[in-house]
Tab-separated table of C-alpha atoms in Angstrom:
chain	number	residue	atom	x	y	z
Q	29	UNK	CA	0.000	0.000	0.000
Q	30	UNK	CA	1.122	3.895	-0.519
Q	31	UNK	CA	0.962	6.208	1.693
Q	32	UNK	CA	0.995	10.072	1.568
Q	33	UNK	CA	3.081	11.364	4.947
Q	34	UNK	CA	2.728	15.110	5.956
Q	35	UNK	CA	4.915	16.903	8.123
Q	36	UNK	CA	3.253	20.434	9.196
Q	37	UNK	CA	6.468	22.919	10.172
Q	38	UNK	CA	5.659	26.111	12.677
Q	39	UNK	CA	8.090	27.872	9.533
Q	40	UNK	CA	9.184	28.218	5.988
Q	41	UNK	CA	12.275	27.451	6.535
Q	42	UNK	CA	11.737	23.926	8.914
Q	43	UNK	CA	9.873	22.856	5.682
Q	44	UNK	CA	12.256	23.970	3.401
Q	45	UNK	CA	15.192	22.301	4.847
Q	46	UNK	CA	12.731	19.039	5.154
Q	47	UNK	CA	12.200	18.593	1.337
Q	48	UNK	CA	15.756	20.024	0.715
Q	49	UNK	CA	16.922	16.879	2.586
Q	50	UNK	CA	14.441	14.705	0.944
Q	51	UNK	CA	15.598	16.050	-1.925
Q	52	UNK	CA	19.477	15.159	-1.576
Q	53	UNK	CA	18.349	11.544	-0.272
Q	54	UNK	CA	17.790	10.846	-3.481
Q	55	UNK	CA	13.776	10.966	-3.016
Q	56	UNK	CA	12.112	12.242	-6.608
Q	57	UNK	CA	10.600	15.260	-6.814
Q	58	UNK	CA	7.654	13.694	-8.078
Q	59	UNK	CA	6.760	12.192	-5.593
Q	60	UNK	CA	7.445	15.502	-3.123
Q	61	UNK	CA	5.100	18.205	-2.720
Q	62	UNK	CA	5.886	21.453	-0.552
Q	63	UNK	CA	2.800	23.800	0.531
Q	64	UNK	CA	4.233	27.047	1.199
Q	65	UNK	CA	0.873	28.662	2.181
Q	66	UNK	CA	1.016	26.107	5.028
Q	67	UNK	CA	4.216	25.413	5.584
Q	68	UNK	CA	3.359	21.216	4.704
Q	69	UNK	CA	5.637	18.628	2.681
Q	70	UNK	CA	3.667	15.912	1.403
Q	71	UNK	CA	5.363	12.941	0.091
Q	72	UNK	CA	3.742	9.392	-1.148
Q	73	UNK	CA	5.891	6.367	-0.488
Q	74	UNK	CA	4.759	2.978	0.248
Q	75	UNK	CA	4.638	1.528	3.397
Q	76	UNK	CA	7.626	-0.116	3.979
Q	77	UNK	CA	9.927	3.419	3.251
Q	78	UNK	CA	7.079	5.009	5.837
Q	79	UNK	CA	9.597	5.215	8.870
Q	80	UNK	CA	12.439	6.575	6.942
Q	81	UNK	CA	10.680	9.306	5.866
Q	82	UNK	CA	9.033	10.127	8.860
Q	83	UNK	CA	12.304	10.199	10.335
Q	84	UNK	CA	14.022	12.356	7.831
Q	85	UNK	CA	10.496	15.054	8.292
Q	86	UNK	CA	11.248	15.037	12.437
Q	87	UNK	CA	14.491	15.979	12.193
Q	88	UNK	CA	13.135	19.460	11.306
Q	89	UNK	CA	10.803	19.772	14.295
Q	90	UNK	CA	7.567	19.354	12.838
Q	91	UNK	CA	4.158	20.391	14.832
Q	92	UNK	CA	2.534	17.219	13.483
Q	93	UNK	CA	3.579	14.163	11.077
Q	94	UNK	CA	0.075	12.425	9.796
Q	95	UNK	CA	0.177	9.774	7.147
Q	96	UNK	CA	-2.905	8.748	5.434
Q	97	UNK	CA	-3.667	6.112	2.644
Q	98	UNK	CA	-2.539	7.418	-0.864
Q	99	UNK	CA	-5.633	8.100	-3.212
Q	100	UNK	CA	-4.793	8.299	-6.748
């Protein structure tokens, strides 16, 4: 199964250094989506990369990480 993890960030720039990491992990952009009216990266991986990501987004200090099933 996919799933679509968010990370909500109190700032622009805790997001932006989140999907910069992403980013230089090697993660496609495709597959990343920033929101910089609320300061959210989305990105849809399947379940078993879940954890990795979700530690990658804390290491920013998010307010919230949520993951959700991925609807296509």
């Amino acid at each position: 199964m996919t799933q679509t993890v968010t990370a909500s960030y109190g700032s622009a720039d805790k997001a932006v250094n989140a999907y910069d990491e992403l980013v230089s992990e090697g993660y496609p952009r495709e597959k990343l989506y920033f929101d910089r009216d609320s300061n959210e990266v989305k990105v849809i991986v399947p379940d078993a990369s879940r954890p990795e990501i979700e530690e990658i987004l804390a290491r920013h200090e998010p307010d919230e990480i949520r993951a959700r099933p991925y609807e296509d």
